[in-house]
PDB file of C-alpha atoms in Angstrom:
ATOM      1  CA  MET A1044      -0.005   0.004   0.007  1.00 43.00           C
ATOM      2  CA  GLY A1045       2.979   2.306   0.248  1.00 41.00           C
ATOM      3  CA  GLN A1046       2.527   2.985  -3.439  1.00 44.00           C
ATOM      4  CA  LEU A1047      -0.525   5.029  -2.492  1.00 41.00           C
ATOM      5  CA  PHE A1048       1.793   7.937  -1.788  1.00 44.00           C
ATOM      6  CA  ALA A1049       4.099   7.680  -4.790  1.00 48.00           C
ATOM      7  CA  LYS A1050       2.582  10.517  -6.766  1.00 45.00           C
ATOM      8  CA  LEU A1051       2.269  12.830  -3.750  1.00 44.00           C
ATOM      9  CA  LEU A1052       5.963  13.620  -3.880  1.00 45.00           C
ATOM     10  CA  SER A1053       5.744  15.902  -6.876  1.00 46.00           C
ATOM     11  CA  ILE A1054       2.980  17.961  -5.181  1.00 48.00           C
ATOM     12  CA  PHE A1055       3.623  18.118  -1.468  1.00 51.00           C
ATOM     13  CA  GLY A1056       7.268  18.659  -0.978  1.00 53.00           C
ATOM     14  CA  SER A1057       8.941  17.853   2.342  1.00 55.00           C
ATOM     15  CA  ARG A1058       6.502  19.042   5.023  1.00 67.00           C
ATOM     16  CA  GLU A1059       4.441  16.708   7.169  1.00 78.00           C
ATOM     17  CA  HIS A1060       0.972  15.613   6.019  1.00 82.00           C
ATOM     18  CA  LYS A1061      -1.807  14.229   8.229  1.00 89.00           C
ATOM     19  CA  VAL A1062      -4.107  11.379   7.196  1.00 90.00           C
ATOM     20  CA  ILE A1063      -6.805   9.935   9.504  1.00 93.00           C
ATOM     21  CA  ILE A1064      -8.284   6.472   9.147  1.00 92.00           C
ATOM     22  CA  ILE A1065     -11.747   6.199  10.560  1.00 93.00           C
ATOM     23  CA  GLY A1066     -14.730   3.848  10.426  1.00 93.00           C
ATOM     24  CA  LEU A1067     -16.847   1.705  12.669  1.00 94.00           C
ATOM     25  CA  ASP A1068     -15.240  -0.982  14.804  1.00 89.00           C
ATOM     26  CA  ASN A1069     -14.290  -4.180  13.005  1.00 84.00           C
ATOM     27  CA  ALA A1070     -14.173  -2.446   9.624  1.00 88.00           C
ATOM     28  CA  GLY A1071     -10.448  -3.279   9.086  1.00 83.00           C
ATOM     29  CA  LYS A1072      -8.862   0.153   9.703  1.00 84.00           C
ATOM     30  CA  THR A1073      -5.771  -1.141  11.580  1.00 82.00           C
ATOM     31  CA  THR A1074      -5.185  -3.874   9.081  1.00 84.00           C
ATOM     32  CA  ILE A1075      -5.228  -1.296   6.304  1.00 82.00           C
ATOM     33  CA  LEU A1076      -2.821   0.946   8.228  1.00 79.00           C
ATOM     34  CA  TYR A1077      -0.253  -1.781   8.503  1.00 74.00           C
ATOM     35  CA  GLN A1078      -0.726  -2.750   4.844  1.00 74.00           C
ATOM     36  CA  PHE A1079       0.365   0.811   4.144  1.00 66.00           C
ATOM     37  CA  LEU A1080       3.439   0.416   6.363  1.00 64.00           C
ATOM     38  CA  MET A1081       4.622  -3.080   5.649  1.00 56.00           C
ATOM     39  CA  ASN A1082       2.552  -4.412   2.778  1.00 54.00           C
ATOM     40  CA  GLU A1083       1.695  -7.437   4.900  1.00 44.00           C
ATOM     41  CA  VAL A1084      -1.120  -8.633   7.169  1.00 44.00           C
ATOM     42  CA  VAL A1085      -0.684  -7.920  10.889  1.00 43.00           C
ATOM     43  CA  HIS A1086      -3.008  -9.598  13.359  1.00 47.00           C
ATOM     44  CA  THR A1087      -4.737  -6.846  15.319  1.00 45.00           C
ATOM     45  CA  SER A1088      -7.004  -6.261  18.235  1.00 44.00           C
ATOM     46  CA  PRO A1089      -9.753  -3.628  18.430  1.00 48.00           C
ATOM     47  CA  THR A1090      -8.094  -0.158  18.600  1.00 50.00           C
ATOM     48  CA  ILE A1091      -8.788   1.536  21.944  1.00 54.00           C
ATOM     49  CA  GLY A1092      -8.068   5.208  21.407  1.00 64.00           C
ATOM     50  CA  SER A1093      -5.742   5.605  18.415  1.00 72.00           C
ATOM     51  CA  ASN A1094      -2.630   4.400  16.748  1.00 73.00           C
ATOM     52  CA  VAL A1095      -0.296   6.764  14.901  1.00 81.00           C
ATOM     53  CA  GLU A1096       2.434   5.725  12.466  1.00 78.00           C
ATOM     54  CA  GLU A1097       4.800   7.834  10.395  1.00 80.00           C
ATOM     55  CA  ILE A1098       5.640   7.021   6.810  1.00 74.00           C
ATOM     56  CA  ILE A1099       8.615   8.750   5.294  1.00 68.00           C
ATOM     57  CA  LEU A1100       8.903   8.456   1.536  1.00 62.00           C
ATOM     58  CA  HIS A1101      11.570  10.376  -0.298  1.00 62.00           C
ATOM     59  CA  LYS A1102      11.749  12.938   2.574  1.00 68.00           C
ATOM     60  CA  THR A1103       7.995  13.441   2.572  1.00 66.00           C
ATOM     61  CA  HIS A1104       6.440  12.700   5.927  1.00 73.00           C
ATOM     62  CA  PHE A1105       2.908  11.304   6.385  1.00 77.00           C
ATOM     63  CA  LEU A1106       1.326  10.864   9.812  1.00 84.00           C
ATOM     64  CA  MET A1107      -1.304   8.097   9.659  1.00 85.00           C
ATOM     65  CA  TRP A1108      -3.784   8.217  12.512  1.00 89.00           C
ATOM     66  CA  ASP A1109      -5.856   5.052  13.025  1.00 89.00           C
ATOM     67  CA  ILE A1110      -8.768   6.022  15.298  1.00 91.00           C
ATOM     68  CA  GLY A1111     -10.916   3.521  17.217  1.00 87.00           C
ATOM     69  CA  GLY A1112     -14.464   3.062  15.903  1.00 81.00           C
ATOM     70  CA  GLN A1113     -16.291   1.770  18.945  1.00 81.00           C
ATOM     71  CA  GLU A1114     -19.499   3.644  19.798  1.00 85.00           C
ATOM     72  CA  ASN A1115     -17.949   5.389  22.803  1.00 84.00           C
ATOM     73  CA  MET A1116     -14.988   6.553  20.660  1.00 85.00           C
ATOM     74  CA  ARG A1117     -16.885   8.175  17.806  1.00 90.00           C
ATOM     75  CA  SER A1118     -17.677  11.339  19.783  1.00 90.00           C
ATOM     76  CA  THR A1119     -13.904  11.943  20.035  1.00 91.00           C
ATOM     77  CA  TRP A1120     -13.187  11.646  16.312  1.00 93.00           C
ATOM     78  CA  ASN A1121     -13.404  15.443  15.885  1.00 94.00           C
ATOM     79  CA  THR A1122     -10.463  15.953  18.225  1.00 94.00           C
ATOM     80  CA  TYR A1123      -8.276  14.447  15.496  1.00 93.00           C
ATOM     81  CA  TYR A1124      -9.535  16.561  12.608  1.00 95.00           C
ATOM     82  CA  SER A1125      -7.299  19.656  12.923  1.00 94.00           C
ATOM     83  CA  ASN A1126      -4.805  19.921  10.022  1.00 93.00           C
ATOM     84  CA  THR A1127      -6.075  16.721   8.371  1.00 94.00           C
ATOM     85  CA  GLU A1128      -5.562  16.679   4.574  1.00 90.00           C
ATOM     86  CA  PHE A1129      -7.000  13.231   3.770  1.00 88.00           C
ATOM     87  CA  VAL A1130      -9.653  11.133   5.414  1.00 93.00           C
ATOM     88  CA  ILE A1131      -9.726   7.368   4.759  1.00 91.00           C
ATOM     89  CA  LEU A1132     -13.098   5.963   5.708  1.00 95.00           C
ATOM     90  CA  VAL A1133     -13.059   2.179   5.974  1.00 95.00           C
ATOM     91  CA  ILE A1134     -16.400   0.328   5.649  1.00 96.00           C
ATOM     92  CA  ASP A1135     -17.134  -3.271   6.368  1.00 96.00           C
ATOM     93  CA  SER A1136     -18.975  -4.246   3.198  1.00 97.00           C
ATOM     94  CA  THR A1137     -20.698  -7.124   4.979  1.00 96.00           C
ATOM     95  CA  ASP A1138     -22.130  -4.939   7.777  1.00 96.00           C
ATOM     96  CA  ARG A1139     -25.498  -3.947   6.273  1.00 96.00           C
ATOM     97  CA  GLU A1140     -27.103  -3.358   9.638  1.00 96.00           C
ATOM     98  CA  ARG A1141     -24.790  -0.513  10.590  1.00 96.00           C
ATOM     99  CA  LEU A1142     -24.480   1.247   7.230  1.00 97.00           C
ATOM    100  CA  THR A1143     -27.015   3.810   8.486  1.00 97.00           C
ATOM    101  CA  VAL A1144     -24.618   4.585  11.364  1.00 97.00           C
ATOM    102  CA  THR A1145     -21.731   4.908   8.915  1.00 97.00           C
ATOM    103  CA  LYS A1146     -23.759   7.383   6.850  1.00 98.00           C
ATOM    104  CA  GLU A1147     -24.599   9.493   9.924  1.00 97.00           C
ATOM    105  CA  GLU A1148     -20.961   9.616  10.971  1.00 96.00           C
ATOM    106  CA  LEU A1149     -19.773  10.413   7.409  1.00 97.00           C
ATOM    107  CA  TYR A1150     -21.993  13.484   6.984  1.00 97.00           C
ATOM    108  CA  LYS A1151     -21.306  14.652  10.566  1.00 96.00           C
ATOM    109  CA  MET A1152     -17.591  14.482   9.691  1.00 95.00           C
ATOM    110  CA  LEU A1153     -17.974  16.272   6.365  1.00 96.00           C
ATOM    111  CA  ALA A1154     -19.812  19.137   8.040  1.00 96.00           C
ATOM    112  CA  HIS A1155     -16.963  19.791  10.515  1.00 97.00           C
ATOM    113  CA  GLU A1156     -15.080  22.999   9.785  1.00 97.00           C
ATOM    114  CA  ASP A1157     -11.705  21.477  10.455  1.00 97.00           C
ATOM    115  CA  LEU A1158     -12.195  19.129   7.472  1.00 96.00           C
ATOM    116  CA  CYS A1159     -13.459  21.715   5.034  1.00 94.00           C
ATOM    117  CA  ASN A1160     -10.425  21.203   2.687  1.00 90.00           C
ATOM    118  CA  ALA A1161      -9.996  17.447   3.226  1.00 91.00           C
ATOM    119  CA  ALA A1162     -10.339  14.858   0.525  1.00 88.00           C
ATOM    120  CA  VAL A1163     -12.092  11.578   1.324  1.00 91.00           C
ATOM    121  CA  LEU A1164     -11.063   8.076   0.250  1.00 89.00           C
ATOM    122  CA  ILE A1165     -13.643   5.379   1.064  1.00 93.00           C
ATOM    123  CA  PHE A1166     -12.473   1.767   1.209  1.00 92.00           C
ATOM    124  CA  ALA A1167     -15.317  -0.740   0.907  1.00 94.00           C
ATOM    125  CA  ASN A1168     -13.431  -3.505   2.702  1.00 93.00           C
ATOM    126  CA  LYS A1169     -14.020  -7.289   2.884  1.00 93.00           C
ATOM    127  CA  GLN A1170     -14.875  -7.684  -0.786  1.00 93.00           C
ATOM    128  CA  ASP A1171     -13.546 -11.278  -0.557  1.00 91.00           C
ATOM    129  CA  VAL A1172     -16.538 -12.221   1.673  1.00 93.00           C
ATOM    130  CA  LYS A1173     -19.596 -13.770  -0.069  1.00 92.00           C
ATOM    131  CA  ASN A1174     -22.635 -11.446  -0.287  1.00 93.00           C
ATOM    132  CA  SER A1175     -20.644  -8.352   0.579  1.00 96.00           C
ATOM    133  CA  MET A1176     -22.198  -5.103  -0.647  1.00 97.00           C
ATOM    134  CA  SER A1177     -20.790  -3.693  -3.891  1.00 95.00           C
ATOM    135  CA  THR A1178     -19.373  -0.209  -4.087  1.00 94.00           C
ATOM    136  CA  SER A1179     -22.415   0.757  -6.177  1.00 95.00           C
ATOM    137  CA  GLU A1180     -24.763  -0.355  -3.388  1.00 96.00           C
ATOM    138  CA  ILE A1181     -22.708   1.431  -0.756  1.00 97.00           C
ATOM    139  CA  SER A1182     -22.389   4.611  -2.815  1.00 96.00           C
ATOM    140  CA  LYS A1183     -26.110   4.721  -3.437  1.00 96.00           C
ATOM    141  CA  PHE A1184     -27.000   4.139   0.181  1.00 97.00           C
ATOM    142  CA  LEU A1185     -24.527   6.820   1.356  1.00 97.00           C
ATOM    143  CA  THR A1186     -25.724   9.186  -1.419  1.00 97.00           C
ATOM    144  CA  LEU A1187     -22.126   9.958  -2.232  1.00 96.00           C
ATOM    145  CA  SER A1188     -23.161  11.701  -5.480  1.00 94.00           C
ATOM    146  CA  SER A1189     -24.552  14.465  -3.311  1.00 95.00           C
ATOM    147  CA  ILE A1190     -21.123  15.371  -1.885  1.00 94.00           C
ATOM    148  CA  ARG A1191     -19.986  18.550  -3.705  1.00 91.00           C
ATOM    149  CA  ASP A1192     -17.620  20.249  -1.260  1.00 91.00           C
ATOM    150  CA  HIS A1193     -15.041  17.445  -0.906  1.00 92.00           C
ATOM    151  CA  PRO A1194     -13.231  15.431  -3.578  1.00 89.00           C
ATOM    152  CA  TRP A1195     -13.985  11.762  -2.887  1.00 90.00           C
ATOM    153  CA  HIS A1196     -13.364   8.284  -4.185  1.00 88.00           C
ATOM    154  CA  ILE A1197     -14.853   4.917  -3.251  1.00 91.00           C
ATOM    155  CA  GLN A1198     -12.844   1.744  -3.841  1.00 89.00           C
ATOM    156  CA  GLY A1199     -13.634  -1.912  -3.217  1.00 91.00           C
ATOM    157  CA  CYS A1200     -10.784  -3.716  -1.436  1.00 88.00           C
ATOM    158  CA  CYS A1201      -9.682  -6.637   0.713  1.00 86.00           C
ATOM    159  CA  ALA A1202      -7.347  -5.440   3.482  1.00 81.00           C
ATOM    160  CA  LEU A1203      -6.129  -8.976   4.215  1.00 79.00           C
ATOM    161  CA  THR A1204      -4.679  -9.372   0.699  1.00 76.00           C
ATOM    162  CA  GLY A1205      -4.089  -5.756  -0.182  1.00 69.00           C
ATOM    163  CA  GLU A1206      -6.222  -6.043  -3.282  1.00 70.00           C
ATOM    164  CA  GLY A1207      -7.884  -2.797  -4.401  1.00 59.00           C
ATOM    165  CA  SER A1208      -6.071  -0.777  -1.751  1.00 55.00           C
ATOM    166  CA  VAL A1209      -3.643   1.146  -3.946  1.00 50.00           C
ATOM    167  CA  CYS A1210      -5.314   4.415  -5.011  1.00 46.00           C
ATOM    168  CA  HIS A1211      -2.418   6.695  -5.711  1.00 44.00           C
ATOM    169  CA  SER A1212      -4.186   7.998  -8.795  1.00 42.00           C
ATOM    170  CA  TYR A1213      -6.773   9.503  -6.468  1.00 47.00           C
ATOM    171  CA  ILE A1214      -4.693  10.983  -3.744  1.00 46.00           C
ATOM    172  CA  SER A1215      -2.138  12.340  -6.251  1.00 43.00           C
ATOM    173  CA  TYR A1216      -4.513  15.242  -7.000  1.00 44.00           C
ATOM    174  CA  GLY A1217      -4.062  16.515  -3.442  1.00 46.00           C
ATOM    175  CA  PRO A1218      -6.660  17.904  -1.060  1.00 43.00           C
ATOM    176  CA  GLY A1219      -8.884  20.710  -2.246  1.00 41.00           C
ATOM    177  CA  ALA A1220      -8.316  19.830  -5.907  1.00 39.00           C
ATOM    178  CA  ALA A1221     -11.822  18.658  -6.792  1.00 37.00           C
ATOM    179  CA  GLU A1222     -12.004  20.959  -9.762  1.00 39.00           C
ATOM    180  CA  SER A1223      -8.992  19.200 -11.264  1.00 38.00           C
ATOM    181  CA  PHE A1224     -10.444  15.691 -11.086  1.00 36.00           C
ATOM    182  CA  PRO A1225     -11.080  13.919 -14.406  1.00 35.00           C
ATOM    183  CA  SER A1226     -14.748  13.938 -15.384  1.00 30.00           C
ATOM    184  CA  ARG A1227     -15.872  10.411 -14.721  1.00 31.00           C
ATOM    185  CA  THR A1228     -19.258   8.929 -13.933  1.00 31.00           C
ATOM    186  CA  GLY A1229     -20.460   5.787 -12.168  1.00 35.00           C
ATOM    187  CA  VAL A1230     -18.887   3.783  -9.320  1.00 41.00           C
ATOM    188  CA  SER A1231     -16.290   1.027  -9.638  1.00 40.00           C
ATOM    189  CA  ASN A1232     -17.557  -2.541  -9.240  1.00 37.00           C
ATOM    190  CA  ALA A1233     -16.573  -3.773  -5.791  1.00 37.00           C
ATOM    191  CA  ASN A1234     -15.471  -7.044  -7.300  1.00 35.00           C
ATOM    192  CA  GLU A1235     -13.079  -5.372  -9.705  1.00 32.00           C
ATOM    193  CA  TYR A1236     -10.350  -4.295  -7.364  1.00 32.00           C
ATOM    194  CA  GLY A1237      -8.586  -2.139  -9.915  1.00 31.00           C
ATOM    195  CA  GLY A1238     -11.751  -0.128 -10.580  1.00 35.00           C
ATOM    196  CA  ASP A1239     -11.264   3.651 -10.478  1.00 37.00           C
ATOM    197  CA  THR A1240     -13.890   6.318  -9.992  1.00 43.00           C
ATOM    198  CA  LEU A1241     -12.862   9.895  -9.314  1.00 45.00           C
ATOM    199  CA  HIS A1242     -15.188  12.767  -8.282  1.00 54.00           C
TER     200      HIS A1242
END
């Protein structure tokens, strides 16, 4: 997953950049974080509080904050928003019952003033599981097409294998660059891990 940042180098220079990884508990956030760091699966326990890891790539520093998604933790998410340039929202594609909760948290987050310039990358995780929701289903339920103030991308993936989790073509545009995104329509099929939809 480290390739996710490859194209950032020509845009961001050497200063530090903050990325937060959020989502409900058991979505796969910590697994995705360590795929970024080591490109391998690390057995994890539910995150209590937060994890932070630094990635240094060609003198460019990225701080990756993995924030716990338990119900009692969600009210604290906004304490991590300051100076965030990218939000990675991880969704358990098999968790149909709590997609309403995810939607509520997503729009609460997007309305926060500290994230007014942040870009959003949504990983629809666990695409290897039978009967998981497709990115089209998730996008429609979350009404992602209504989001106008933030550049966003939804991508089907499997955190355990790393499939579908390299989206450097999205993040390379940088936060606040929605007007520069290619004009594309539709949402990538969750079962096609290389699918690419930019907004």
